[in-house]
Coordinates of C-alpha atoms in Angstrom, one line a residue:
Chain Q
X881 CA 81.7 98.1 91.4
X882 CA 84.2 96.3 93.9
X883 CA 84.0 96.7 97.2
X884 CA 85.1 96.3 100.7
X885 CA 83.4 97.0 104.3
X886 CA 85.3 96.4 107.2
X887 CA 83.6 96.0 110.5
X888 CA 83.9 95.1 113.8
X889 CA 86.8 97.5 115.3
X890 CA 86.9 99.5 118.4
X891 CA 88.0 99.6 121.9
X892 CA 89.2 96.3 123.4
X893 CA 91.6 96.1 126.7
X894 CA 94.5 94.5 126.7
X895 CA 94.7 90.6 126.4
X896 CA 91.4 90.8 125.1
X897 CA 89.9 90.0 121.6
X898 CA 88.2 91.2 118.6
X899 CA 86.8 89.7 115.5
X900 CA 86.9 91.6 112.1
X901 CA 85.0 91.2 109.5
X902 CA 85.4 92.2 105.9
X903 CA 81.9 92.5 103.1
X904 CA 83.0 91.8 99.8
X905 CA 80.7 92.7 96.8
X906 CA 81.0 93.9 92.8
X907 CA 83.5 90.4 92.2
X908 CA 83.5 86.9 92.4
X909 CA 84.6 86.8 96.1
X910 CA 85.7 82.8 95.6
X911 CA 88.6 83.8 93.1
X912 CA 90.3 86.0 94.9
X913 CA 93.0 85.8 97.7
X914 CA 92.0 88.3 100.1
X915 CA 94.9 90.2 103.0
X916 CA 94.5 92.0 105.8
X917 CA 97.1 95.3 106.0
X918 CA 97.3 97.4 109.2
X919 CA 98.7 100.7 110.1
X920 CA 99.5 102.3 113.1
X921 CA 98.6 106.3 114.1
X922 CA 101.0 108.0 112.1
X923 CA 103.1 104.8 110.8
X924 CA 103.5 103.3 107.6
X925 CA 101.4 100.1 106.4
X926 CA 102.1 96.7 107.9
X927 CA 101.3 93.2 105.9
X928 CA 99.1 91.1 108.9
X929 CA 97.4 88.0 106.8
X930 CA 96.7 86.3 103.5
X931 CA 94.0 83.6 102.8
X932 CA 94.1 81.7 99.8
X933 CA 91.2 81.8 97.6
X934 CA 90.1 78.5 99.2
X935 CA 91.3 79.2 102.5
X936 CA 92.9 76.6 102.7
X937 CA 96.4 78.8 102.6
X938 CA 96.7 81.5 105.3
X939 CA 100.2 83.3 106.1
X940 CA 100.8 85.8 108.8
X941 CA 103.0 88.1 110.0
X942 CA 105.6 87.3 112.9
X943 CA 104.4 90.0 115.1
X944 CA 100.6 88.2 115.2
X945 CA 101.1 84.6 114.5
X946 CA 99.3 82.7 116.8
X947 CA 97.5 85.4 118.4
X948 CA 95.4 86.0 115.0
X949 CA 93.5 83.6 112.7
X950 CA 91.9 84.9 109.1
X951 CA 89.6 82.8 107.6
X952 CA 86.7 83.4 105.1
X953 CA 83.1 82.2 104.4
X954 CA 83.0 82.3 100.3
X955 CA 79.2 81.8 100.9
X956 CA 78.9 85.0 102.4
X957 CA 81.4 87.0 100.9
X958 CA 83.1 87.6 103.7
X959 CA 87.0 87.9 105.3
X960 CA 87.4 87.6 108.9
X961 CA 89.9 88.5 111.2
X962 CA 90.1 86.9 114.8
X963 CA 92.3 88.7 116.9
X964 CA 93.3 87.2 120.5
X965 CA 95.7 88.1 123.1
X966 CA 95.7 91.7 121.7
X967 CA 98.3 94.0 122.9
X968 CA 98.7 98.0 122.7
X969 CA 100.9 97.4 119.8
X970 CA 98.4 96.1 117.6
X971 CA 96.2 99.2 117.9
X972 CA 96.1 100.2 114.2
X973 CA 93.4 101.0 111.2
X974 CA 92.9 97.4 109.9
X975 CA 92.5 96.9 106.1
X976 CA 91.3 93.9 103.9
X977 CA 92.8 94.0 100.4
X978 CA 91.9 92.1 97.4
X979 CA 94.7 90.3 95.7
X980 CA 95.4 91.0 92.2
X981 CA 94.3 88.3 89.9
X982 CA 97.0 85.8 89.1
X983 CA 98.2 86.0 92.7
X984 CA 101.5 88.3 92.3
X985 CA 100.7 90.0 95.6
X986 CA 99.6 93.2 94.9
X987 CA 96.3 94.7 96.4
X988 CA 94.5 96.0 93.8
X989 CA 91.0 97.2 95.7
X990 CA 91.3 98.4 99.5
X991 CA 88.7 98.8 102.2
X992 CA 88.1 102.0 104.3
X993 CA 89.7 100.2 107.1
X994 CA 88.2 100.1 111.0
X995 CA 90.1 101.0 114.1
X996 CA 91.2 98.8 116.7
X997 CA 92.8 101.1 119.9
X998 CA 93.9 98.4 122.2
X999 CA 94.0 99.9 125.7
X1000 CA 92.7 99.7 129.2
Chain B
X1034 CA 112.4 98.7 110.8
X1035 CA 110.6 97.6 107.7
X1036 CA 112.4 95.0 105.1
X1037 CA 112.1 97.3 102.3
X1038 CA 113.9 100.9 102.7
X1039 CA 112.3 103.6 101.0
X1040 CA 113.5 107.6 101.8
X1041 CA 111.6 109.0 104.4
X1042 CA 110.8 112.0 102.2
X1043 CA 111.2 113.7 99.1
X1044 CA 110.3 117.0 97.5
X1045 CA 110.4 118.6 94.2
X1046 CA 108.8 121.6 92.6
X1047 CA 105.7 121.6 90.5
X1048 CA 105.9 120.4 86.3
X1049 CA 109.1 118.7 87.5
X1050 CA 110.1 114.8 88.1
X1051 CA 110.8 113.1 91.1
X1052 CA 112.0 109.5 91.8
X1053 CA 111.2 106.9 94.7
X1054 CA 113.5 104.0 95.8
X1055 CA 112.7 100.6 97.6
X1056 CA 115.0 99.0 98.3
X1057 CA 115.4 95.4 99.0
X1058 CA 117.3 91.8 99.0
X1059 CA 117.1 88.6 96.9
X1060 CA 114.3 87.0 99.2
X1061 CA 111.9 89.6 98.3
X1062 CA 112.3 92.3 95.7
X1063 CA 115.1 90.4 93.9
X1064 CA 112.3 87.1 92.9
X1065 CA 109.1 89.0 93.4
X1066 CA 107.1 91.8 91.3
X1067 CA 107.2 94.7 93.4
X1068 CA 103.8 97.1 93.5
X1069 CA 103.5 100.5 94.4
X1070 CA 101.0 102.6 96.4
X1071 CA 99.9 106.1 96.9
X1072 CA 97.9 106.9 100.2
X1073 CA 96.4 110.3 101.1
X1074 CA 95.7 111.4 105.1
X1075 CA 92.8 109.2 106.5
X1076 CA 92.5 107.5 103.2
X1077 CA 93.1 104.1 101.8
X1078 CA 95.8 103.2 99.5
X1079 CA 95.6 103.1 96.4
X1080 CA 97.4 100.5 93.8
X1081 CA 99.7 103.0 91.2
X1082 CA 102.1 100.2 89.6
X1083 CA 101.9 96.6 90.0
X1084 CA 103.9 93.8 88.7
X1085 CA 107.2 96.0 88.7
X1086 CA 105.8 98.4 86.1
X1087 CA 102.1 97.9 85.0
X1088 CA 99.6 100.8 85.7
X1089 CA 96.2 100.1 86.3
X1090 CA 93.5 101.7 85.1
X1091 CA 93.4 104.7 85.3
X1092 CA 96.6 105.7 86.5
X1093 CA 98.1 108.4 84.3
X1094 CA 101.4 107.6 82.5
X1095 CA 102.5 110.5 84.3
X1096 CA 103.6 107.4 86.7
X1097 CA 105.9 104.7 86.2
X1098 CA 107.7 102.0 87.8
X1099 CA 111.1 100.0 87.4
X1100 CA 113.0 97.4 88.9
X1101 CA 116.7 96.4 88.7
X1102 CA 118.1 93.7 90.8
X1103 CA 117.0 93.9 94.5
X1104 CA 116.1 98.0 94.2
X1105 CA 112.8 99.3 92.7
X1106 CA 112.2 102.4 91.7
X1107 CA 108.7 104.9 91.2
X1108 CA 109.0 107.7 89.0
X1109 CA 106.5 110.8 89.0
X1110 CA 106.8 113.6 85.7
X1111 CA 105.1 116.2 86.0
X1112 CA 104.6 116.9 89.2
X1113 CA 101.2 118.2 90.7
X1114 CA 100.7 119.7 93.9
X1115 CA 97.9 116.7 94.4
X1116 CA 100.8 114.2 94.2
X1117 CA 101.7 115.3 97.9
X1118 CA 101.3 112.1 99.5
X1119 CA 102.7 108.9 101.0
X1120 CA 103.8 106.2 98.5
X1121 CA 105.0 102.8 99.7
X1122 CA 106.5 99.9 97.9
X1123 CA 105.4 96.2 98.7
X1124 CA 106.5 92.8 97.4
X1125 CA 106.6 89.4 98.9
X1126 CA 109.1 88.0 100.9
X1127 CA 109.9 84.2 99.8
X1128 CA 112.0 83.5 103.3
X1129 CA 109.7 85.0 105.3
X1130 CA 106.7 83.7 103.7
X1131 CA 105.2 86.9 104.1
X1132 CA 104.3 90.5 102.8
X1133 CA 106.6 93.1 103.3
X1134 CA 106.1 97.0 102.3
X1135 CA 108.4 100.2 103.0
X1136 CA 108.3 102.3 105.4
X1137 CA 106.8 105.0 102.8
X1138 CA 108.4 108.3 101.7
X1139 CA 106.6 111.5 102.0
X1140 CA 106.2 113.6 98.8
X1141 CA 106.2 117.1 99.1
X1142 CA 105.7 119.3 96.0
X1143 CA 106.8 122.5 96.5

């Protein structure tokens, strides 16, 4: 069974930063792009990150680029999110996503998300 | 504002059909496959039609997808009253290098 677990949300001031972290398990974690997908209370889903299945491609979103970094540890199974410079509109419920296979961006499995409230 | 457009709502009684359109330009929905999601209060989404009209396992036939041109469109027959939910459309942008998705449309079943 696939899953997701993401970890390492919660309260962080602003300016301040937070590392996410995302378990993978049930699939080969190495052939899969993997994204990160927020959403804001009561807003619809925002597109933050992709990472190749390498990692060696990463895209991101206007609104975070160069304030957040993904990367991954194919060793571990794992998707990280390093959030810096965080600022009260980036508090949100942070989702990883699995990539369908062949790469035609759509997220076919979908963690349970952590919160990130971003606020002094 | 989100790159995709999608109504903020839509309603329609129970047994009956209901439609959903995303629209978008040539940078994203117009060279890209175009997925469709289906996301209850506090849940995660859930994948309904990928690849412009593919269903994953799973998903009844009572759900269907299409796209013409730089629109997209979900289709629901046979409406259930635990349809009610927010769907969203999401492609990739080739211009932005990026994901985009809609802003979602509420589903009421009345």
């Amino acid at each position: 069974e696939v899953q997701l677990v993401e970890s390492g949300g919660g309260l962080v001031q602003p300016g301040g930063s937070l590392r996410l972290s995302c378990a993978a398990s049930g699939f080969t974690f190495s052939d899969y792009e993997m994204n990160w997908v927020r959403q804001a209370p009561g807003k619809g889903l925002e597109w933050v990150s992709y990472s190749s299945n390498s990692g060696s491609a990463m895209y991101y979103a206007d609104s975070v680029r160069g304030r957040f970094t993904i990367s991954r540890d194919n060793a571990k199974n794992s998707l990280y999110l390093q959030m810096n410079s965080l600022r009260a509109e980036d508090t949100a419920v942070y989702f990883c996503a699995r990539e369908g296979y062949g790469g035609n961006q759509f997220f076919d499995y979908w963690g349970q998300g952590t919160l990130v409230t971003v606020s002094s | 504002q989100s790159v995709l457009t999608q109504p903020p709502s839509v309603s329609a009684a129970p047994g009956q059909k209901v439609t959903i359109s995303c629209s978008g330009s040539s940078s994203n929905i117009g060279n890209n496959y175009v997925s469709w999601y289906q996301q209850f209060p506090g849940t995660a989404p859930k994948l309904l039609i990928y690849e412009n009209n593919k269903r994953p396992s799973g998903i009844p036939d009572r759900f269907s997808g299409s796209k013409s041109g730089t629109s997209a469109t979900l289709g629901i027959t046979g409406l259930q009253t635990g349809d009610e939910a927010d769907y969203y459309c999401g492609t990739w942008d080739s211009s932005l290098s990026a994901g985009v998705f809609g802003g979602g449309t509420k589903l009421t079943v009345l």
